[in-house]
Amino acid sequence: MLWQDRDYGSLDSISERRLMSRHMYALLALLAALAHGAHAGQADAPRQPVPQPVGARAAALPEPSPEHLPRWRGFNLLEKFNRGSNKPFVEDDFRWIAELGFNFVRLPMDYRCWIQGDDWEQFHEPTLKEIDQAVAWGQKYGIHVWINFHRAPGYTVARPPEPKSLWTDPDAQRVCAKHWAMFARRYKGIPNRFLAFNLFNEPAGVEPAAYVRVVRGIVEAIRREDPDRLIVSDGLQWGTMPVLELRELRVAQATRGYAPMELTHYQASWVGGADRFPVPTWPIVTAPGMLYGSQKRSLQAPLVIDGPWNQPCQLRLHVGEVSSRATLVVEADGKSIWQRDFVCGPGQGEWKKAVYRPEWKTYQNLYDRDYEVQLPAGTRQVRIHVTDGDWMHLAQLGLRMAGDPREATITLRHAWGEKPPRLRYHTGPKGPELLGGQRLDRAWLQETMIRPWKEAQAKGIGVMVGEFGAFNRTPHDVTLAWMEDCLANWKEAGWGWALWNFRGSFGILDSGRTDVKYEDFHGHQLDRKMLELLQRY
């Protein structure tokens, strides 16, 4: 394309870039018309797929409104995600995202990237021009762009926290409004089909009334500069709870796609306790998995599984945390068939990690390993309990009949104070199952992730999924099965979505998964299966 490699960031203003874009679209239309005339009458020639011109992609972007967000689909780009890795955005990302059939990027950014030193009231123009360039590339390649304050003056979900609280401190509110007003002036007049402002990332720990009050002030600051700018607010509680009070401000809202966390953030280093999550499956059958010993008699109860098992059966117990010491016993029809003493301490042992709890003056070690027990043929009931000691978390169990490669599994939650369930082993058309727990599947996602937001949508609030995905430690086949259920639900709801990143541990490029056969894509490692799944939705 004639204008494909043009550096729009070198133009003096956004207005000049818009003018250049209009000339570009006109030229592309003229070239397309000439090409059509040149080939008229060649009906017998084989028809080849013709790449959509850049200008045509931009012209085809849908018009959004606060009451209805289009079903944009795309990715988050992380070049300015935090001050420690503040880099220019990459034009190839925009080009490839468009060529692969997507039309959306969200730019989650740290405001400290565009201030001078630590002075949060002084702006660094060279960094702002890098953001200008990303906005211009969105127009060039037909991609809608969200400007997002992942770290805003006075608020972040990351570490370290901000020195002042945006929700309570007038100075933080004034400075945050100043930042948003600056962007509003900078991009005034760019059509909403190309650009929107996504105020704060995943607000949490704030009451709805305080949140609405702050959003109202920021919205007023933006609209004094650009009255028509499309504004989107993340829901409360990390983007999971819509805020119906924002409707009067004509502000759309964004939700998240990170449920269940034990699947999406398995072994994620920045999530406390993620190293104790069991290996995810999908769908997940789950139940409480705490077993208590003689030191907590009021909570002591067995986990019971009803059979029968006509063939010998292998019972797999995945032990998570153990507090101090615990004696684990397995009984078949009232008879003890397996027993093991778990005794925690420092240094190396059967455990994966020794953890000393000074507040309790004891070790609560993470075992994170399987133990296998053979059930005799004819067993009708299994009882699993801790007969002595403190407590342990049984994180997962599985049952596999002799001669059958399929395993019935259940994931067990670290649910303090909840007694273990009574389960039933069943073999049917779907294969072996453990019934009696809670089933997390597409219907559960519908209830958890869709239903709370339908009321907001019904009241005239536009909705989109601003982030979703699964970290690269979740098995690939599990990730794809879960993603497909999420994507199918969002398509049915009419919502757009954005994968957490394009390149990186959640993305389709360079994700670092060890269980993917990658393809080369312009020098990057492409997850073809994930790409094609996203393209279907």
C-alpha positions as CSV (number, residue, x, y, z in Angstrom):
1,M,0.0,0.0,0.0
2,L,1.2,3.5,-0.8
3,W,0.6,4.9,2.7
4,Q,1.2,1.7,4.7
5,D,4.7,2.6,5.9
6,R,4.1,6.3,6.3
7,D,5.2,7.6,9.7
8,Y,2.0,9.4,10.8
9,G,3.7,10.3,14.1
10,S,5.9,12.7,12.2
11,L,2.9,14.9,11.2
12,D,2.6,18.0,13.3
13,S,-0.8,17.5,14.7
14,I,-3.7,15.0,15.0
15,S,-5.7,17.3,12.7
16,E,-3.1,17.0,10.0
17,R,-3.1,13.3,10.4
18,R,-6.9,13.1,10.0
19,L,-6.7,15.3,6.9
20,M,-4.0,12.9,5.5
21,S,-6.2,9.9,6.4
22,R,-9.1,11.3,4.4
23,H,-6.8,11.8,1.3
24,M,-5.5,8.3,1.8
25,Y,-9.0,6.8,1.9
26,A,-9.9,8.7,-1.3
27,L,-6.8,7.5,-3.1
28,L,-7.5,3.9,-2.0
29,A,-11.0,4.1,-3.2
30,L,-9.8,5.5,-6.6
31,L,-7.2,2.7,-6.9
32,A,-9.9,0.1,-6.0
33,A,-12.2,1.5,-8.7
34,L,-9.5,1.5,-11.3
35,A,-8.6,-2.1,-10.4
36,H,-12.2,-3.2,-10.7
37,G,-12.5,-1.6,-14.2
38,A,-9.2,-3.2,-15.4
39,H,-10.5,-6.6,-14.5
40,A,-14.1,-6.2,-15.8
41,G,-15.1,-9.0,-18.1
42,Q,-12.6,-11.5,-16.7
43,A,-15.3,-13.6,-15.1
44,D,-13.6,-16.9,-15.9
45,A,-10.4,-15.9,-14.0
46,P,-9.9,-17.7,-10.6
47,R,-11.1,-15.5,-7.7
48,Q,-8.4,-14.9,-5.1
49,P,-9.0,-13.4,-1.6
50,V,-8.1,-9.7,-1.9
51,P,-6.7,-8.1,1.3
52,Q,-8.9,-5.3,2.6
53,P,-7.3,-2.0,2.0
54,V,-6.1,-0.2,5.1
55,G,-8.4,2.8,4.5
56,A,-11.4,0.5,3.9
57,R,-10.7,-1.2,7.3
58,A,-10.7,2.2,9.0
59,A,-13.8,3.3,7.2
60,A,-15.6,0.1,8.3
61,L,-15.1,0.7,12.0
62,P,-18.5,0.8,13.7
63,E,-19.9,3.9,15.5
64,P,-20.1,3.4,19.3
65,S,-22.2,5.1,21.9
66,P,-22.3,5.0,25.7
67,E,-25.5,3.0,25.4
68,H,-24.1,0.5,22.9
69,L,-20.5,-0.6,22.4
70,P,-19.7,-2.5,19.2
71,R,-18.4,-6.0,19.4
72,W,-14.8,-4.9,19.1
73,R,-12.3,-7.7,19.3
74,G,-8.6,-7.4,20.0
75,F,-5.8,-7.1,22.5
76,N,-4.1,-5.1,25.2
77,L,-0.7,-3.7,24.3
78,L,1.7,-3.3,27.2
79,E,4.5,-1.0,26.2
80,K,3.6,1.5,28.8
81,F,2.1,-0.8,31.4
82,N,4.6,0.3,34.0
83,R,7.3,2.9,34.3
84,G,10.0,0.3,34.5
85,S,9.4,-0.9,30.9
86,N,8.3,2.4,29.3
87,K,8.8,1.8,25.5
88,P,7.3,3.2,22.3
89,F,4.4,1.3,20.9
90,V,5.1,-0.9,17.9
91,E,3.5,-0.3,14.5
92,D,3.8,-3.9,13.5
93,D,1.4,-4.8,16.3
94,F,-1.3,-2.6,14.8
95,R,-0.5,-3.9,11.3
96,W,-0.6,-7.5,12.3
97,I,-3.7,-7.2,14.5
98,A,-5.6,-5.7,11.6
99,E,-4.3,-8.2,9.1
100,L,-5.3,-11.1,11.4
101,G,-8.9,-9.7,11.4
102,F,-9.1,-7.8,14.7
103,N,-10.1,-4.2,15.2
104,F,-9.4,-3.2,18.9
105,V,-6.5,-2.4,21.2
106,R,-6.5,-1.2,24.8
107,L,-3.4,0.6,26.0
108,P,-3.2,0.0,29.8
109,M,-0.7,2.6,30.9
110,D,1.2,3.9,34.0
111,Y,0.8,7.7,34.3
112,R,4.4,7.9,35.6
113,C,5.5,7.1,32.0
114,W,4.5,10.6,30.8
115,I,5.5,12.8,33.7
116,Q,8.8,14.5,34.2
117,G,10.7,12.7,37.0
118,D,8.4,12.4,40.0
119,D,6.5,15.6,39.4
120,W,3.0,14.4,38.6
121,E,1.9,17.8,37.3
122,Q,4.6,18.1,34.6
123,F,4.2,16.2,31.4
124,H,6.9,14.7,29.2
125,E,6.2,15.6,25.6
126,P,8.4,13.0,23.9
127,T,6.5,10.2,25.7
128,L,3.1,11.8,24.9
129,K,4.1,11.8,21.2
130,E,4.7,8.0,21.4
131,I,1.1,7.7,22.6
132,D,-0.1,10.1,19.8
133,Q,1.6,7.7,17.4
134,A,-0.3,4.7,18.7
135,V,-3.6,6.6,18.3
136,A,-2.6,7.6,14.8
137,W,-1.7,3.9,13.9
138,G,-5.2,3.0,15.1
139,Q,-6.7,5.3,12.5
140,K,-4.2,4.1,9.9
141,Y,-5.0,0.4,10.3
142,G,-8.7,0.6,11.2
143,I,-8.3,-0.2,14.9
144,H,-10.3,1.3,17.7
145,V,-8.0,2.4,20.6
146,W,-8.7,2.7,24.3
147,I,-6.5,5.0,26.4
148,N,-6.5,3.4,29.9
149,F,-4.9,4.6,33.2
150,H,-3.8,1.2,34.6
151,R,-2.0,3.3,37.2
152,A,-3.8,6.7,37.7
153,P,-2.6,9.5,39.9
154,G,-3.9,8.2,43.3
155,Y,-4.9,4.6,42.3
156,T,-3.5,1.3,41.1
157,V,-4.1,-2.4,41.7
158,A,-0.3,-2.9,41.3
159,R,2.5,-2.5,43.7
160,P,3.6,-0.2,45.2
161,P,0.4,1.6,46.0
162,E,0.0,5.3,45.3
163,P,1.1,7.7,48.1
164,K,-2.3,9.4,48.0
165,S,-5.8,7.9,47.5
166,L,-7.8,9.0,44.5
167,W,-11.0,8.1,46.3
168,T,-10.4,10.4,49.3
169,D,-7.7,12.9,48.6
170,P,-8.7,16.2,46.8
171,D,-5.1,16.7,45.5
172,A,-5.0,13.3,43.8
173,Q,-8.4,14.0,42.3
174,R,-7.3,17.4,41.0
175,V,-4.2,15.9,39.4
176,C,-5.9,12.9,37.9
177,A,-8.5,15.3,36.3
178,K,-5.6,17.4,35.0
179,H,-4.1,14.3,33.2
180,W,-7.4,13.3,31.6
181,A,-8.2,16.9,30.5
182,M,-4.8,17.0,28.9
183,F,-5.6,13.9,26.8
184,A,-9.0,15.3,26.0
185,R,-7.5,18.5,24.6
186,R,-4.9,16.5,22.8
187,Y,-7.3,14.2,20.9
188,K,-10.3,16.5,20.6
189,G,-12.1,15.9,17.4
190,I,-10.9,12.3,16.7
191,P,-14.1,10.4,16.0
192,N,-15.3,8.0,18.8
193,R,-15.1,5.1,16.3
194,F,-11.3,5.5,16.6
195,L,-10.8,6.4,20.2
196,A,-12.3,6.2,23.7
197,F,-11.1,6.9,27.3
198,N,-11.1,4.0,29.8
199,L,-10.7,5.8,33.1
200,F,-9.3,3.4,35.7
201,N,-8.2,-0.2,35.8
202,E,-10.2,-2.6,38.0
203,P,-11.2,-0.3,40.9
204,A,-11.4,-2.1,44.2
205,G,-11.6,-1.3,47.8
206,V,-13.8,1.7,47.2
207,E,-17.5,2.2,48.0
208,P,-19.8,2.8,45.0
209,A,-20.8,6.3,46.1
210,A,-17.2,7.4,46.4
211,Y,-16.3,5.8,43.1
212,V,-19.2,7.6,41.3
213,R,-18.3,10.9,42.9
214,V,-14.7,10.6,41.5
215,V,-15.8,9.4,38.1
216,R,-18.2,12.3,37.9
217,G,-15.4,14.8,38.5
218,I,-13.1,13.1,35.9
219,V,-16.0,13.0,33.3
220,E,-16.7,16.7,33.8
221,A,-13.0,17.5,33.3
222,I,-12.9,15.5,30.1
223,R,-16.1,16.9,28.7
224,R,-15.1,20.5,29.3
225,E,-12.3,19.9,26.8
226,D,-14.1,17.4,24.5
227,P,-17.9,17.2,25.1
228,D,-18.4,14.2,22.8
229,R,-15.6,11.9,23.8
230,L,-16.7,8.3,24.5
231,I,-15.8,7.4,28.1
232,V,-15.7,3.8,29.5
233,S,-15.5,2.9,33.2
234,D,-14.3,-0.5,34.6
235,G,-16.8,-2.1,37.0
236,L,-16.0,-2.3,40.7
237,Q,-14.5,-5.2,42.5
238,W,-11.7,-5.6,39.9
239,G,-14.1,-5.1,37.1
240,T,-16.7,-7.7,38.1
241,M,-19.5,-5.5,39.4
242,P,-21.4,-3.0,37.2
243,V,-22.2,0.4,38.6
244,L,-25.7,1.3,37.6
245,E,-25.4,4.8,39.0
246,L,-23.0,5.8,36.2
247,R,-25.8,5.6,33.6
248,E,-26.8,9.2,34.2
249,L,-23.3,10.2,33.2
250,R,-23.6,8.4,29.9
251,V,-20.5,6.3,30.6
252,A,-20.1,2.8,29.2
253,Q,-18.6,0.0,31.3
254,A,-16.0,-2.7,31.0
255,T,-16.0,-6.1,32.8
256,R,-13.4,-8.9,33.0
257,G,-12.9,-12.5,32.0
258,Y,-10.8,-14.0,34.7
259,A,-13.1,-16.6,36.3
260,P,-12.3,-19.0,37.8
261,M,-9.0,-17.5,39.0
262,E,-7.6,-20.9,39.8
263,L,-7.6,-21.6,36.1
264,T,-6.8,-18.1,34.7
265,H,-3.9,-17.4,37.1
266,Y,-2.6,-20.8,37.9
267,Q,1.0,-20.4,39.2
268,A,1.0,-16.6,38.4
269,S,3.7,-15.2,40.7
270,W,1.8,-11.9,41.3
271,V,-1.3,-13.6,42.7
272,G,-1.0,-14.7,46.4
273,G,-1.6,-18.5,46.8
274,A,-1.5,-19.2,43.0
275,D,1.3,-21.6,43.6
276,R,-1.1,-23.7,45.7
277,F,-3.8,-24.0,43.0
278,P,-4.2,-27.5,41.7
279,V,-3.5,-28.2,38.0
280,P,-6.6,-26.8,36.2
281,T,-9.1,-28.7,34.3
282,W,-12.2,-27.5,32.3
283,P,-15.0,-27.9,33.1
284,I,-14.1,-28.0,36.8
285,V,-16.0,-29.9,39.4
286,T,-15.2,-28.4,42.8
287,A,-16.1,-28.7,46.5
288,P,-14.5,-27.8,49.8
289,G,-11.3,-29.7,50.4
290,M,-10.3,-29.0,54.0
291,L,-9.8,-32.0,56.3
292,Y,-9.4,-31.3,60.1
293,G,-7.7,-33.4,62.7
294,S,-8.1,-34.0,66.5
295,Q,-6.9,-30.4,67.2
296,K,-10.0,-29.1,65.6
297,R,-12.7,-31.6,66.6
298,S,-15.6,-29.3,66.0
299,L,-14.7,-29.2,62.3
300,Q,-13.6,-32.8,61.9
301,A,-15.5,-34.8,59.3
302,P,-14.6,-37.2,56.5
303,L,-14.8,-36.7,52.8
304,V,-17.1,-39.6,51.6
305,I,-17.3,-41.0,48.1
306,D,-20.0,-43.5,47.2
307,G,-19.4,-46.2,44.5
308,P,-19.6,-49.0,43.8
309,W,-16.4,-49.9,41.9
310,N,-16.7,-53.4,40.3
311,Q,-13.1,-53.3,39.2
312,P,-10.0,-52.3,41.1
313,C,-9.7,-48.5,41.0
314,Q,-6.8,-46.1,41.5
315,L,-7.6,-43.2,43.9
316,R,-5.3,-40.2,43.4
317,L,-5.0,-37.7,46.3
318,H,-3.3,-34.4,45.5
319,V,-2.2,-32.9,48.8
320,G,-1.8,-29.1,49.0
321,E,-1.0,-27.4,52.3
322,V,-0.5,-29.2,55.6
323,S,-0.5,-27.5,59.0
324,S,2.1,-28.8,61.5
325,R,1.2,-32.4,61.3
326,A,-1.7,-34.5,60.1
327,T,-2.4,-38.2,59.8
328,L,-4.4,-39.0,56.6
329,V,-6.4,-42.2,56.4
330,V,-8.3,-43.8,53.6
331,E,-11.0,-46.4,54.4
332,A,-12.8,-48.7,52.0
333,D,-16.2,-50.0,53.4
334,G,-15.1,-49.1,56.9
335,K,-11.7,-50.8,56.7
336,S,-8.4,-48.8,56.7
337,I,-6.5,-49.5,53.5
338,W,-3.9,-46.6,53.5
339,Q,-2.4,-44.3,56.1
340,R,0.3,-41.6,56.0
341,D,1.7,-39.2,58.5
342,F,2.5,-35.7,57.2
343,V,4.9,-33.9,59.5
344,C,6.0,-30.4,58.5
345,G,9.4,-28.8,59.3
346,P,12.2,-26.7,57.8
347,G,14.5,-27.5,54.9
348,Q,13.8,-30.2,52.3
349,G,11.3,-33.0,52.5
350,E,8.3,-34.4,50.7
351,W,7.0,-30.9,50.5
352,K,7.5,-28.6,47.6
353,K,8.0,-25.6,49.9
354,A,8.6,-25.2,53.6
355,V,6.6,-22.3,55.0
356,Y,7.0,-21.1,58.6
357,R,4.1,-19.1,60.1
358,P,5.5,-17.0,62.9
359,E,2.0,-15.9,64.1
360,W,1.3,-19.6,64.9
361,K,4.9,-20.6,65.6
362,T,4.5,-23.6,63.3
363,Y,5.2,-24.8,59.7
364,Q,2.4,-25.0,57.2
365,N,4.2,-26.5,54.2
366,L,3.1,-26.8,50.6
367,Y,3.3,-30.4,49.4
368,D,1.7,-30.0,46.0
369,R,2.0,-33.7,45.1
370,D,0.0,-36.8,44.4
371,Y,-0.4,-39.9,46.5
372,E,-2.0,-43.0,45.0
373,V,-4.2,-45.6,46.8
374,Q,-5.5,-48.8,45.2
375,L,-9.2,-49.5,46.0
376,P,-10.2,-53.2,45.9
377,A,-12.8,-54.4,43.4
378,G,-16.2,-54.4,45.0
379,T,-15.6,-51.4,47.2
380,R,-18.9,-49.5,47.8
381,Q,-17.8,-46.5,49.8
382,V,-14.6,-44.6,50.5
383,R,-14.0,-42.4,53.5
384,I,-11.0,-40.0,53.5
385,H,-10.2,-38.2,56.8
386,V,-7.5,-36.8,59.1
387,T,-7.6,-38.8,62.3
388,D,-4.9,-36.9,64.2
389,G,-3.1,-33.5,64.1
390,D,-4.1,-30.1,62.8
391,W,-5.4,-29.8,59.2
392,M,-4.6,-30.3,55.6
393,H,-5.9,-29.1,52.3
394,L,-6.7,-31.9,49.8
395,A,-6.5,-30.0,46.6
396,Q,-7.7,-32.5,44.1
397,L,-8.7,-36.1,43.8
398,G,-9.2,-38.5,40.9
399,L,-10.5,-42.0,40.4
400,R,-9.5,-44.3,37.5
401,M,-11.0,-47.7,37.0
402,A,-8.7,-50.5,35.9
403,G,-8.6,-50.8,32.1
404,D,-10.0,-47.3,31.6
405,P,-7.6,-44.4,30.7
406,R,-10.2,-41.8,31.7
407,E,-10.1,-40.3,35.2
408,A,-13.0,-38.8,37.1
409,T,-11.5,-35.7,38.9
410,I,-12.7,-33.0,41.2
411,T,-10.9,-29.8,42.3
412,L,-11.2,-29.1,46.0
413,R,-11.1,-25.5,47.3
414,H,-9.1,-24.2,50.2
415,A,-12.4,-23.2,52.0
416,W,-11.7,-22.6,55.7
417,G,-14.4,-23.8,58.0
418,E,-16.4,-25.7,55.4
419,K,-16.8,-29.4,55.9
420,P,-15.9,-31.8,53.0
421,P,-18.7,-33.0,50.7
422,R,-20.3,-36.4,50.1
423,L,-19.6,-37.3,46.4
424,R,-20.8,-40.1,44.1
425,Y,-18.8,-41.9,41.4
426,H,-20.8,-42.3,38.2
427,T,-20.1,-43.7,34.8
428,G,-22.3,-42.5,32.0
429,P,-22.2,-41.4,28.3
430,K,-19.8,-38.6,29.2
431,G,-17.5,-41.0,30.9
432,P,-16.6,-41.3,34.6
433,E,-17.7,-38.4,36.8
434,L,-17.7,-37.3,40.4
435,L,-21.1,-35.9,41.3
436,G,-22.1,-33.8,44.3
437,G,-19.8,-30.9,43.9
438,Q,-20.3,-27.6,42.1
439,R,-19.7,-27.8,38.3
440,L,-17.9,-24.8,36.8
441,D,-18.7,-24.9,33.1
442,R,-20.2,-22.6,30.4
443,A,-23.5,-22.3,32.2
444,W,-21.6,-21.3,35.4
445,L,-19.7,-18.7,33.4
446,Q,-23.0,-17.4,32.1
447,E,-24.3,-17.0,35.6
448,T,-21.1,-15.6,37.0
449,M,-19.8,-13.4,34.2
450,I,-22.9,-12.5,32.1
451,R,-26.0,-12.3,34.3
452,P,-24.7,-9.5,36.6
453,W,-24.0,-7.3,33.6
454,K,-27.3,-7.9,31.7
455,E,-29.2,-5.6,34.0
456,A,-26.7,-2.8,33.2
457,Q,-27.0,-3.6,29.5
458,A,-30.8,-3.5,29.8
459,K,-30.7,-0.1,31.4
460,G,-28.8,1.3,28.4
461,I,-25.2,0.9,29.5
462,G,-22.8,-0.3,26.8
463,V,-20.7,-3.3,27.9
464,M,-17.4,-4.8,26.8
465,V,-14.8,-7.3,28.3
466,G,-11.7,-5.1,28.6
467,E,-9.4,-8.0,29.7
468,F,-9.4,-11.8,29.7
469,G,-7.1,-14.7,29.2
470,A,-5.2,-17.5,31.0
471,F,-1.6,-17.4,32.2
472,N,0.8,-19.6,30.3
473,R,1.1,-22.2,33.1
474,T,-2.5,-23.4,32.6
475,P,-2.5,-26.4,30.2
476,H,-3.1,-25.3,26.6
477,D,-6.0,-27.6,26.0
478,V,-7.7,-26.5,29.2
479,T,-7.1,-22.8,28.2
480,L,-8.7,-23.3,24.8
481,A,-11.7,-25.2,26.1
482,W,-12.3,-22.5,28.7
483,M,-11.7,-19.6,26.2
484,E,-14.2,-21.1,23.8
485,D,-17.0,-21.2,26.4
486,C,-16.2,-17.5,27.4
487,L,-16.1,-16.4,23.8
488,A,-19.4,-18.2,22.9
489,N,-21.1,-16.5,25.9
490,W,-19.8,-13.1,24.9
491,K,-20.8,-13.5,21.3
492,E,-24.3,-14.4,22.4
493,A,-24.4,-11.4,24.7
494,G,-23.2,-9.2,21.8
495,W,-20.1,-8.0,23.7
496,G,-16.6,-7.3,22.5
497,W,-13.4,-8.5,24.2
498,A,-9.7,-7.9,24.5
499,L,-7.1,-10.6,25.3
500,W,-4.8,-9.4,28.0
501,N,-1.9,-9.2,25.7
502,F,-0.9,-9.8,22.1
503,R,2.7,-10.7,22.7
504,G,3.4,-12.3,26.0
505,S,2.3,-14.9,28.5
506,F,-1.5,-14.6,27.8
507,G,-1.2,-13.9,24.1
508,I,-1.1,-15.5,20.7
509,L,2.5,-14.5,20.1
510,D,5.6,-15.4,22.2
511,S,3.4,-16.8,25.1
512,G,6.2,-19.1,26.5
513,R,3.9,-22.1,26.8
514,T,5.7,-25.4,26.9
515,D,2.8,-27.4,25.5
516,V,2.3,-25.5,22.2
517,K,3.6,-26.3,18.8
518,Y,4.4,-22.8,17.6
519,E,4.7,-21.5,14.0
520,D,7.0,-18.7,12.9
521,F,5.2,-15.4,12.4
522,H,7.5,-12.6,11.3
523,G,10.1,-13.9,13.7
524,H,7.7,-14.4,16.5
525,Q,6.2,-17.7,17.9
526,L,2.5,-17.9,16.9
527,D,0.0,-20.0,18.8
528,R,-2.1,-21.0,15.7
529,K,-4.8,-22.9,17.6
530,M,-5.5,-19.9,19.9
531,L,-5.4,-17.5,17.0
532,E,-8.0,-19.5,15.0
533,L,-10.2,-19.9,18.1
534,L,-10.3,-16.1,18.5
535,Q,-10.9,-15.6,14.8
536,R,-14.0,-17.8,15.0
537,Y,-15.6,-15.5,17.6
